[in-house]
Amino acid sequence: MTNPTARPGGRTARIRAQVLDAVRAELAEHGYDSLTVDTVAARAGVHRTTVYRRWGDVGGLLADVYDAAGDDDWEPPDTGSLHGDLAALNEEIQAAMVMRPPIMEALIAASFRSEAAADAQRRLWEDRYVRCEVIVERAIGRAEIPPGTGARRLLVTATAPVYHHLVLLRAPLDPALPADAARTAVLAAVAGAFTEGS
Amino acid sequence: MTNPTARPGGRTARIRAQVLDAVRAELAEHGYDSLTVDTVAARAGVHRTTVYRRWGDVGGLLADVYDAAGDDDWEPPDTGSLHGDLAALNEEIQAAMVMRPPIMEALIAASFRSEAAADAQRRLWEDRYVRCEVIVERAIGRAEIPPGTGARRLLVTATAPVYHHLVLLRAPLDPALPADAARTAVLAAVAGAFTEGS
DNA sequence: ATGCTAGTGCAACATCCGTCGCATTAATAG
DNA sequence: CTATTAATGCGACGGATGTTGCACTAGCAT
């Protein structure tokens, strides 16, 4: 017996699909600036009130777009070397930040205005870091880096400069940065920077 | 002969001071959320239009608060070791992000909405990184790290994880992170991660 | 089919946000 | 002191942003 109050029927799902499609389309055509509840509702052929009631604000819309995307098929790169994996990962991050439609960029911007978007962003990054731990495990298996290397700290060291450069400093894209940051993290890991006992 | 159109007289300066004080007070009492042009104007005893004309938006106000602060007296820490300097620097960054009133945090949030705030932020960070280059020079002088070590890349490697943790991931404050990130950067620098010729 | 009701459409409303034209004030030059 | 003219005050406006009450539509159970 399902919850009698729930009603995930055809119309609800259909409207959700219409609205989320409208968000993606609007994002692709006019970017994050013109992404307002009104615009999305009009494009989806849905009344403003419906969007406000179900999603609350723009951040809620983006968060739902992200959850709906549910990119559960994503896997971290596997190039055969730690440096190759990290560099490829950083390239993906850099590409995602410049991507059209700029979903990633929009989500980050929205996370400063909406709690829902901030949560979606936290969930996304947490998920990604967990999935990427296999990169470190493989490197340990290849004896590239010492056993006991902390995966999370290594991954943050490798990727943080890319985010810092593009999101915070908003500096022009630096093609060498992904590989450079990856190389730095590898050298630090080899030197034992991420092993527990000092 | 000064420019006859300029008029930096008493009233202009007085109103600027009133408005900037109001921004700081409002920020301290109610945070960044309730920091609107209207609120600030009312608190400063100034008309809304005046604020809109001179500062444009909330980002402009924050940018001017920052410029007015003009912390030209700031100097990077000098502890006697590269690791000590970087760890102290990261501690300062972490403290600035938790500081009350949250000027730094507000400036970052505003930089996603206002071009003026984004510029102020860029200027601030650029200035800080340039000033911090002396940390790397001193370390080279002490023969802690190889000559030719790129200051900027070393500094970004050391500080980016702190920003990433607090601003993007919005994770709870990690007291060990400043020292850890500093240690990582030192190890990478010693291993030659930031020297030009490979 | 029929009734129930979650979900939606609709319109009116209250704010907030930013801009504009014009009157007024006050800093500066002479 | 007087004239000039930035800078400010003021009110009104147009548009965007959310909210609310009510009617209605369409899933779902029976």
Short mmCIF file of C-alpha atoms (C1' of nucleotides) in Angstrom, two decimals:
data_model
loop_
_atom_site.label_atom_id
_atom_site.label_comp_id
_atom_site.label_asym_id
_atom_site.label_seq_id
_atom_site.Cartn_x
_atom_site.Cartn_y
_atom_site.Cartn_z
CA MET A 1 0.00 0.00 0.00
CA THR A 2 1.57 3.24 -1.12
CA ASN A 3 1.17 6.48 0.72
CA PRO A 4 -2.37 7.66 -0.08
CA THR A 5 -1.31 11.31 -0.11
CA ALA A 6 1.29 10.73 -2.79
CA ARG A 7 0.23 11.27 -6.35
CA PRO A 8 3.14 10.82 -8.73
CA GLY A 9 0.74 10.44 -11.62
CA GLY A 10 1.05 11.46 -15.21
CA ARG A 11 0.34 15.16 -14.94
CA THR A 12 2.75 15.88 -12.12
CA ALA A 13 5.56 14.08 -13.89
CA ARG A 14 4.71 15.67 -17.21
CA ILE A 15 4.78 19.17 -15.77
CA ARG A 16 8.04 18.49 -14.03
CA ALA A 17 9.56 17.36 -17.31
CA GLN A 18 8.23 20.43 -19.10
CA VAL A 19 9.63 22.78 -16.49
CA LEU A 20 13.04 21.13 -16.28
CA ASP A 21 13.29 21.11 -20.07
CA ALA A 22 12.47 24.80 -20.03
CA VAL A 23 15.21 25.44 -17.49
CA ARG A 24 17.79 23.65 -19.62
CA ALA A 25 16.66 25.36 -22.80
CA GLU A 26 16.62 28.80 -21.20
CA LEU A 27 20.02 28.20 -19.72
CA ALA A 28 21.38 27.18 -23.09
CA GLU A 29 19.95 30.17 -24.93
CA HIS A 30 20.24 33.06 -22.53
CA GLY A 31 22.48 31.87 -19.72
CA TYR A 32 21.97 32.13 -16.01
CA ASP A 33 21.20 35.84 -15.91
CA SER A 34 17.80 35.63 -17.53
CA LEU A 35 16.90 32.43 -15.71
CA THR A 36 13.92 33.63 -13.70
CA VAL A 37 10.93 31.73 -12.44
CA ASP A 38 8.66 33.70 -14.74
CA THR A 39 10.69 32.99 -17.85
CA VAL A 40 10.86 29.29 -17.13
CA ALA A 41 7.16 29.06 -16.34
CA ALA A 42 6.19 30.87 -19.51
CA ARG A 43 8.43 28.69 -21.64
CA ALA A 44 7.14 25.52 -20.03
CA GLY A 45 3.55 26.62 -20.62
CA VAL A 46 2.91 26.41 -16.90
CA HIS A 47 1.61 28.97 -14.48
CA ARG A 48 4.08 30.93 -12.34
CA THR A 49 2.35 29.88 -9.17
CA THR A 50 2.94 26.21 -9.88
CA VAL A 51 6.67 26.75 -10.16
CA TYR A 52 6.81 28.84 -7.00
CA ARG A 53 4.88 26.23 -5.07
CA ARG A 54 6.89 23.20 -6.20
CA TRP A 55 10.39 24.62 -6.58
CA GLY A 56 10.38 27.82 -4.57
CA ASP A 57 13.06 29.68 -6.45
CA VAL A 58 15.62 29.46 -9.23
CA GLY A 59 17.99 27.55 -6.99
CA GLY A 60 15.36 24.91 -6.44
CA LEU A 61 14.90 24.56 -10.19
CA LEU A 62 18.60 24.10 -10.79
CA ALA A 63 18.87 21.64 -7.94
CA ASP A 64 16.09 19.58 -9.46
CA VAL A 65 17.66 19.72 -12.89
CA TYR A 66 20.75 18.32 -11.31
CA ASP A 67 18.97 15.59 -9.43
CA ALA A 68 17.00 14.65 -12.54
CA ALA A 69 20.18 14.45 -14.57
CA GLY A 70 21.39 11.87 -12.09
CA ASP A 71 24.57 11.28 -13.99
CA ASP A 72 25.06 7.95 -12.30
CA ASP A 73 26.94 6.73 -15.33
CA TRP A 74 29.86 9.08 -14.80
CA GLU A 75 33.16 7.43 -14.04
CA PRO A 76 36.53 8.97 -13.27
CA PRO A 77 39.13 8.78 -16.02
CA ASP A 78 41.42 5.77 -16.18
CA THR A 79 44.52 6.55 -18.18
CA GLY A 80 46.96 4.17 -16.55
CA SER A 81 48.83 6.70 -14.45
CA LEU A 82 47.97 8.90 -11.50
CA HIS A 83 49.12 12.03 -13.25
CA GLY A 84 47.13 11.13 -16.34
CA ASP A 85 43.99 10.48 -14.33
CA LEU A 86 44.23 13.72 -12.36
CA ALA A 87 45.05 15.78 -15.43
CA ALA A 88 42.12 14.27 -17.30
CA LEU A 89 39.88 14.94 -14.31
CA ASN A 90 40.98 18.55 -14.20
CA GLU A 91 40.38 18.87 -17.93
CA GLU A 92 36.84 17.64 -17.36
CA ILE A 93 36.33 20.16 -14.58
CA GLN A 94 37.66 22.96 -16.74
CA ALA A 95 35.46 21.87 -19.63
CA ALA A 96 32.42 21.70 -17.36
CA MET A 97 32.98 25.27 -16.27
CA VAL A 98 33.09 26.54 -19.85
CA MET A 99 30.35 24.18 -21.06
CA ARG A 100 27.18 25.29 -22.80
CA PRO A 101 24.67 25.35 -21.29
CA PRO A 102 26.60 26.50 -18.24
CA ILE A 103 24.80 24.28 -15.74
CA MET A 104 27.82 23.97 -13.47
CA GLU A 105 28.51 27.67 -13.45
CA ALA A 106 24.83 28.44 -12.88
CA LEU A 107 24.64 25.98 -10.02
CA ILE A 108 27.61 27.56 -8.30
CA ALA A 109 26.22 31.06 -8.75
CA ALA A 110 22.81 29.96 -7.49
CA SER A 111 24.33 28.25 -4.47
CA PHE A 112 25.11 31.67 -3.06
CA ARG A 113 21.45 32.64 -3.20
CA SER A 114 19.55 29.43 -2.56
CA GLU A 115 19.89 26.80 0.08
CA ALA A 116 18.47 24.17 -2.26
CA ALA A 117 21.16 24.88 -4.84
CA ALA A 118 23.85 24.85 -2.15
CA ASP A 119 22.68 21.43 -1.01
CA ALA A 120 22.60 20.07 -4.54
CA GLN A 121 26.10 21.34 -5.08
CA ARG A 122 27.36 19.76 -1.87
CA ARG A 123 25.79 16.44 -2.81
CA LEU A 124 27.29 16.61 -6.28
CA TRP A 125 30.83 17.26 -5.13
CA GLU A 126 30.65 14.75 -2.32
CA ASP A 127 29.51 12.13 -4.82
CA ARG A 128 32.27 13.01 -7.24
CA TYR A 129 35.03 12.89 -4.66
CA VAL A 130 33.87 9.50 -3.42
CA ARG A 131 33.82 8.12 -6.95
CA CYS A 132 37.29 9.49 -7.62
CA GLU A 133 38.81 7.67 -4.71
CA VAL A 134 39.37 4.74 -7.02
CA ILE A 135 41.94 6.83 -8.87
CA VAL A 136 44.07 6.93 -5.73
CA GLU A 137 43.52 3.26 -5.00
CA ARG A 138 44.70 2.31 -8.47
CA ALA A 139 47.80 4.48 -8.04
CA ILE A 140 48.58 2.77 -4.77
CA GLY A 141 48.13 -0.58 -6.49
CA ARG A 142 50.66 0.47 -9.12
CA ALA A 143 53.01 1.52 -6.31
CA GLU A 144 53.09 5.04 -7.71
CA ILE A 145 52.38 6.50 -4.29
CA PRO A 146 52.77 5.18 -0.74
CA PRO A 147 50.01 3.05 0.79
CA GLY A 148 47.84 4.92 3.27
CA THR A 149 47.69 8.00 1.06
CA GLY A 150 44.52 9.94 1.90
CA ALA A 151 42.41 10.01 -1.24
CA ARG A 152 40.30 13.01 -0.40
CA ARG A 153 43.18 15.30 0.47
CA LEU A 154 45.08 14.29 -2.64
CA LEU A 155 42.06 14.91 -4.83
CA VAL A 156 41.37 18.28 -3.27
CA THR A 157 44.98 19.33 -3.76
CA ALA A 158 44.81 18.35 -7.40
CA THR A 159 41.47 19.95 -8.24
CA ALA A 160 41.22 22.98 -5.94
CA PRO A 161 43.55 25.17 -8.02
CA VAL A 162 41.34 24.72 -11.08
CA TYR A 163 38.22 25.77 -9.22
CA HIS A 164 40.12 28.59 -7.54
CA HIS A 165 41.34 29.86 -10.88
CA LEU A 166 38.04 29.74 -12.72
CA VAL A 167 35.44 30.35 -10.02
CA LEU A 168 37.06 32.62 -7.47
CA LEU A 169 39.76 34.47 -9.40
CA ARG A 170 37.73 34.29 -12.63
CA ALA A 171 40.99 34.44 -14.52
CA PRO A 172 41.13 33.60 -18.22
CA LEU A 173 41.33 29.92 -19.01
CA ASP A 174 44.82 28.54 -18.55
CA PRO A 175 45.30 25.45 -20.75
CA ALA A 176 48.35 24.31 -18.79
CA LEU A 177 46.71 24.49 -15.37
CA PRO A 178 44.99 21.08 -15.31
CA ALA A 179 48.21 19.20 -16.01
CA ASP A 180 50.28 21.46 -13.75
CA ALA A 181 47.97 21.04 -10.77
CA ALA A 182 47.88 17.30 -11.36
CA ARG A 183 51.65 17.11 -11.47
CA THR A 184 51.95 19.09 -8.26
CA ALA A 185 49.56 16.75 -6.46
CA VAL A 186 51.45 13.70 -7.71
CA LEU A 187 54.79 15.04 -6.50
CA ALA A 188 53.30 15.88 -3.11
CA ALA A 189 51.77 12.42 -2.84
CA VAL A 190 55.04 10.72 -3.76
CA ALA A 191 56.74 12.80 -1.09
CA GLY A 192 54.25 11.41 1.43
CA ALA A 193 52.22 14.58 1.92
CA PHE A 194 48.97 12.67 2.32
CA THR A 195 49.99 9.75 4.50
CA GLU A 196 48.56 9.70 7.99
CA GLY A 197 51.57 9.26 10.24
CA SER A 198 53.16 12.59 9.33
CA MET B 1 44.66 74.08 -11.03
CA THR B 2 42.43 71.13 -10.17
CA ASN B 3 39.72 69.85 -12.42
CA PRO B 4 36.86 72.36 -12.10
CA THR B 5 34.23 69.63 -12.45
CA ALA B 6 35.50 67.72 -9.44
CA ARG B 7 33.88 68.52 -6.14
CA PRO B 8 35.27 66.35 -3.36
CA GLY B 9 34.01 68.76 -0.78
CA GLY B 10 32.60 68.13 2.65
CA ARG B 11 29.14 66.88 1.82
CA THR B 12 30.20 64.25 -0.69
CA ALA B 13 32.76 62.82 1.69
CA ARG B 14 30.41 62.97 4.64
CA ILE B 15 27.68 61.09 2.80
CA ARG B 16 30.14 58.50 1.60
CA ALA B 17 31.25 57.92 5.17
CA GLN B 18 27.65 57.67 6.40
CA VAL B 19 26.76 55.15 3.71
CA LEU B 20 29.83 52.98 4.17
CA ASP B 21 29.31 53.00 7.92
CA ALA B 22 25.74 51.91 7.34
CA VAL B 23 26.94 49.06 5.12
CA ARG B 24 29.34 47.83 7.76
CA ALA B 25 26.78 48.14 10.55
CA GLU B 26 24.09 46.39 8.55
CA LEU B 27 26.50 43.64 7.62
CA ALA B 28 27.47 43.15 11.24
CA GLU B 29 23.90 43.04 12.52
CA HIS B 30 21.94 41.22 9.86
CA GLY B 31 24.50 39.69 7.53
CA TYR B 32 24.63 39.79 3.79
CA ASP B 33 21.07 38.65 3.18
CA SER B 34 19.37 41.83 4.33
CA LEU B 35 22.00 44.04 2.75
CA THR B 36 19.90 45.94 0.24
CA VAL B 37 20.34 49.40 -1.18
CA ASP B 38 17.17 50.53 0.52
CA THR B 39 18.20 49.29 3.94
CA VAL B 40 21.60 50.93 3.70
CA ALA B 41 20.18 54.23 2.44
CA ALA B 42 17.59 54.37 5.22
CA ARG B 43 20.17 53.60 7.88
CA ALA B 44 22.55 56.21 6.50
CA GLY B 45 19.80 58.81 6.45
CA VAL B 46 20.32 59.24 2.73
CA HIS B 47 17.92 58.94 -0.16
CA ARG B 48 17.80 55.69 -2.15
CA THR B 49 18.46 57.53 -5.39
CA THR B 50 21.76 58.88 -4.12
CA VAL B 51 23.04 55.40 -3.40
CA TYR B 52 21.87 54.06 -6.74
CA ARG B 53 23.56 56.93 -8.57
CA ARG B 54 26.90 56.70 -6.80
CA TRP B 55 27.26 53.01 -6.14
CA GLY B 56 24.87 51.33 -8.52
CA ASP B 57 24.16 48.21 -6.52
CA VAL B 58 25.05 46.25 -3.41
CA GLY B 59 28.20 44.97 -5.06
CA GLY B 60 29.35 48.52 -5.65
CA LEU B 61 28.80 49.32 -2.00
CA LEU B 62 30.84 46.36 -0.86
CA ALA B 63 33.58 47.16 -3.35
CA ASP B 64 33.80 50.67 -1.98
CA VAL B 65 33.86 49.42 1.59
CA TYR B 66 36.80 47.34 0.57
CA ASP B 67 38.61 50.12 -1.21
CA ALA B 68 37.98 52.46 1.71
CA ALA B 69 39.42 49.93 4.11
CA GLY B 70 42.55 50.10 1.99
CA ASP B 71 44.45 47.67 4.16
CA ASP B 72 47.73 48.86 2.71
CA ASP B 73 49.40 48.02 5.97
CA TRP B 74 48.87 44.30 5.62
CA GLU B 75 51.98 42.20 5.34
CA PRO B 76 52.35 38.49 4.86
CA PRO B 77 53.41 36.51 7.92
CA ASP B 78 57.11 36.01 8.57
CA THR B 79 57.66 33.06 10.85
CA GLY B 80 61.10 32.01 9.72
CA SER B 81 60.07 29.00 7.68
CA LEU B 82 58.12 28.48 4.48
CA HIS B 83 55.74 26.07 6.14
CA GLY B 84 55.19 28.45 9.02
CA ASP B 85 54.48 31.35 6.69
CA LEU B 86 52.03 29.42 4.53
CA ALA B 87 50.24 27.90 7.51
CA ALA B 88 49.90 31.32 9.13
CA LEU B 89 48.63 32.73 5.84
CA ASN B 90 46.02 29.99 5.60
CA GLU B 91 44.99 30.62 9.19
CA GLU B 92 44.42 34.25 8.30
CA ILE B 93 42.33 33.26 5.30
CA GLN B 94 40.28 30.89 7.37
CA ALA B 95 39.79 33.54 10.04
CA ALA B 96 38.74 36.11 7.44
CA MET B 97 36.07 33.77 6.16
CA VAL B 98 34.54 33.29 9.61
CA MET B 99 35.04 36.91 10.65
CA ARG B 100 32.27 39.17 11.87
CA PRO B 101 31.12 41.20 10.09
CA PRO B 102 31.53 38.79 7.20
CA ILE B 103 32.95 41.26 4.72
CA MET B 104 35.00 38.70 2.88
CA GLU B 105 32.16 36.24 2.63
CA ALA B 106 29.78 38.99 1.51
CA LEU B 107 32.22 40.19 -1.12
CA ILE B 108 32.52 36.72 -2.58
CA ALA B 109 28.76 36.23 -2.62
CA ALA B 110 28.26 39.64 -4.21
CA SER B 111 30.90 38.96 -6.85
CA PHE B 112 28.49 36.52 -8.45
CA ARG B 113 25.89 39.24 -8.88
CA SER B 114 27.87 42.42 -9.41
CA GLU B 115 30.70 43.26 -11.73
CA ALA B 116 31.99 45.91 -9.35
CA ALA B 117 32.26 43.38 -6.54
CA ALA B 118 33.95 40.90 -8.87
CA ASP B 119 36.51 43.53 -9.82
CA ALA B 120 37.17 44.49 -6.21
CA GLN B 121 37.66 40.84 -5.40
CA ARG B 122 40.07 40.33 -8.30
CA ARG B 123 42.06 43.39 -7.27
CA LEU B 124 42.18 42.24 -3.68
CA TRP B 125 43.45 38.77 -4.49
CA GLU B 126 45.90 39.98 -7.08
CA ASP B 127 47.32 42.42 -4.54
CA ARG B 128 47.56 39.76 -1.88
CA TYR B 129 49.32 37.26 -4.12
CA VAL B 130 51.85 39.85 -5.22
CA ARG B 131 52.59 40.81 -1.62
CA CYS B 132 52.98 37.16 -0.66
CA GLU B 133 55.64 36.54 -3.24
CA VAL B 134 58.18 37.66 -0.65
CA ILE B 135 57.37 34.52 1.32
CA VAL B 136 58.68 32.42 -1.54
CA GLU B 137 61.71 34.65 -2.05
CA ARG B 138 62.66 34.31 1.59
CA ALA B 139 62.30 30.53 1.38
CA ILE B 140 64.59 30.46 -1.65
CA GLY B 141 67.07 32.62 0.27
CA ARG B 142 67.03 30.08 3.09
CA ALA B 143 67.59 27.33 0.50
CA GLU B 144 64.40 25.64 1.63
CA ILE B 145 63.22 25.30 -1.95
CA PRO B 146 64.98 25.36 -5.32
CA PRO B 147 65.71 28.70 -7.01
CA GLY B 148 63.37 29.51 -9.85
CA THR B 149 60.34 28.28 -7.92
CA GLY B 150 57.24 30.00 -9.27
CA ALA B 151 55.77 32.04 -6.43
CA ARG B 152 52.26 32.33 -7.75
CA ARG B 153 51.76 28.64 -8.43
CA LEU B 154 53.16 27.72 -5.05
CA LEU B 155 50.90 30.18 -3.27
CA VAL B 156 47.82 29.00 -5.15
CA THR B 157 48.60 25.39 -4.32
CA ALA B 158 48.91 26.29 -0.67
CA THR B 159 45.80 28.45 -0.34
CA ALA B 160 43.33 27.04 -2.87
CA PRO B 161 42.30 24.07 -0.70
CA VAL B 162 41.25 26.43 2.09
CA TYR B 163 39.05 28.50 -0.21
CA HIS B 164 37.74 25.35 -1.84
CA HIS B 165 36.80 23.87 1.51
CA LEU B 166 35.08 26.95 2.94
CA VAL B 167 33.64 28.70 -0.09
CA LEU B 168 32.75 26.00 -2.59
CA LEU B 169 32.23 22.89 -0.48
CA ARG B 170 30.99 24.97 2.48
CA ALA B 171 32.19 22.22 4.74
CA PRO B 172 32.52 22.76 8.49
CA LEU B 173 35.71 24.45 9.57
CA ASP B 174 38.67 22.07 9.64
CA PRO B 175 41.31 23.33 12.09
CA ALA B 176 43.99 21.10 10.61
CA LEU B 177 43.49 22.18 7.02
CA PRO B 178 45.64 25.35 7.00
CA ALA B 179 48.72 23.52 8.22
CA ASP B 180 48.04 20.46 6.07
CA ALA B 181 47.67 22.45 2.88
CA ALA B 182 50.81 24.41 3.73
CA ARG B 183 52.75 21.24 4.31
CA THR B 184 51.58 19.79 1.01
CA ALA B 185 52.70 22.86 -0.89
CA VAL B 186 56.11 22.82 0.78
CA LEU B 187 56.69 19.18 -0.10
CA ALA B 188 55.66 19.82 -3.69
CA ALA B 189 57.97 22.83 -3.89
CA VAL B 190 60.90 20.88 -2.48
CA ALA B 191 60.23 18.19 -5.06
CA GLY B 192 60.55 20.87 -7.74
CA ALA B 193 56.89 21.03 -8.72
CA PHE B 194 57.03 24.77 -9.37
CA THR B 195 60.32 25.16 -11.19
CA GLU B 196 60.11 26.19 -14.81
CA GLY B 197 62.22 23.60 -16.63
CA SER B 198 59.92 20.63 -15.97
"C1'" DA C 1 -19.03 5.49 -12.91
"C1'" DT C 2 -18.28 8.23 -8.92
"C1'" DG C 3 -16.19 10.85 -5.07
"C1'" DC C 4 -12.17 12.59 -3.06
"C1'" DT C 5 -8.42 15.60 -3.18
"C1'" DA C 6 -3.53 16.75 -4.60
"C1'" DG C 7 -2.02 19.56 -7.92
"C1'" DT C 8 -2.77 23.27 -11.09
"C1'" DG C 9 -4.70 27.62 -13.22
"C1'" DC C 10 -6.02 32.19 -12.37
"C1'" DA C 11 -6.17 36.85 -10.84
"C1'" DA C 12 -5.42 40.11 -7.57
"C1'" DC C 13 -2.38 41.85 -4.32
"C1'" DA C 14 1.74 43.50 -1.78
"C1'" DT C 15 6.64 44.35 -2.16
"C1'" DC C 16 10.91 45.23 -3.84
"C1'" DC C 17 14.03 47.07 -7.26
"C1'" DG C 18 15.93 50.32 -10.17
"C1'" DT C 19 15.18 54.55 -13.10
"C1'" DC C 20 13.71 59.14 -14.44
"C1'" DG C 21 12.51 64.19 -14.36
"C1'" DC C 22 12.60 67.95 -11.72
"C1'" DA C 23 13.29 70.83 -7.56
"C1'" DT C 24 16.54 71.93 -3.96
"C1'" DT C 25 20.90 72.24 -1.50
"C1'" DA C 26 25.51 73.34 -0.92
"C1'" DA C 27 30.51 73.29 -2.49
"C1'" DT C 28 33.53 76.00 -5.21
"C1'" DA C 29 35.22 79.90 -8.25
"C1'" DG C 30 35.38 84.61 -9.04
"C1'" DC D 1 28.84 88.17 -1.66
"C1'" DT D 2 27.14 86.16 -5.89
"C1'" DA D 3 26.88 82.95 -9.67
"C1'" DT D 4 27.58 78.45 -11.17
"C1'" DT D 5 26.69 73.75 -11.04
"C1'" DA D 6 27.77 69.09 -8.77
"C1'" DA D 7 25.41 66.43 -5.73
"C1'" DT D 8 21.43 65.34 -3.30
"C1'" DG D 9 16.38 65.04 -2.16
"C1'" DC D 10 11.93 63.88 -3.73
"C1'" DG D 11 8.05 61.63 -5.80
"C1'" DA D 12 6.37 58.91 -9.31
"C1'" DC D 13 6.70 55.23 -12.53
"C1'" DG D 14 7.34 50.62 -14.66
"C1'" DG D 15 8.81 46.16 -14.06
"C1'" DA D 16 10.05 42.11 -11.51
"C1'" DT D 17 9.23 39.11 -7.55
"C1'" DG D 18 6.60 36.41 -4.46
"C1'" DT D 19 2.12 35.42 -2.00
"C1'" DT D 20 -2.69 34.34 -1.25
"C1'" DG D 21 -7.57 32.85 -1.87
"C1'" DC D 22 -10.49 30.56 -4.77
"C1'" DA D 23 -12.00 27.78 -8.70
"C1'" DC D 24 -11.04 23.95 -11.39
"C1'" DT D 25 -8.69 19.83 -13.42
"C1'" DA D 26 -7.29 15.31 -13.35
"C1'" DG D 27 -5.04 11.23 -10.74
"C1'" DC D 28 -6.39 7.67 -7.72
"C1'" DA D 29 -9.35 4.55 -4.88
"C1'" DT D 30 -13.59 2.55 -4.41
#
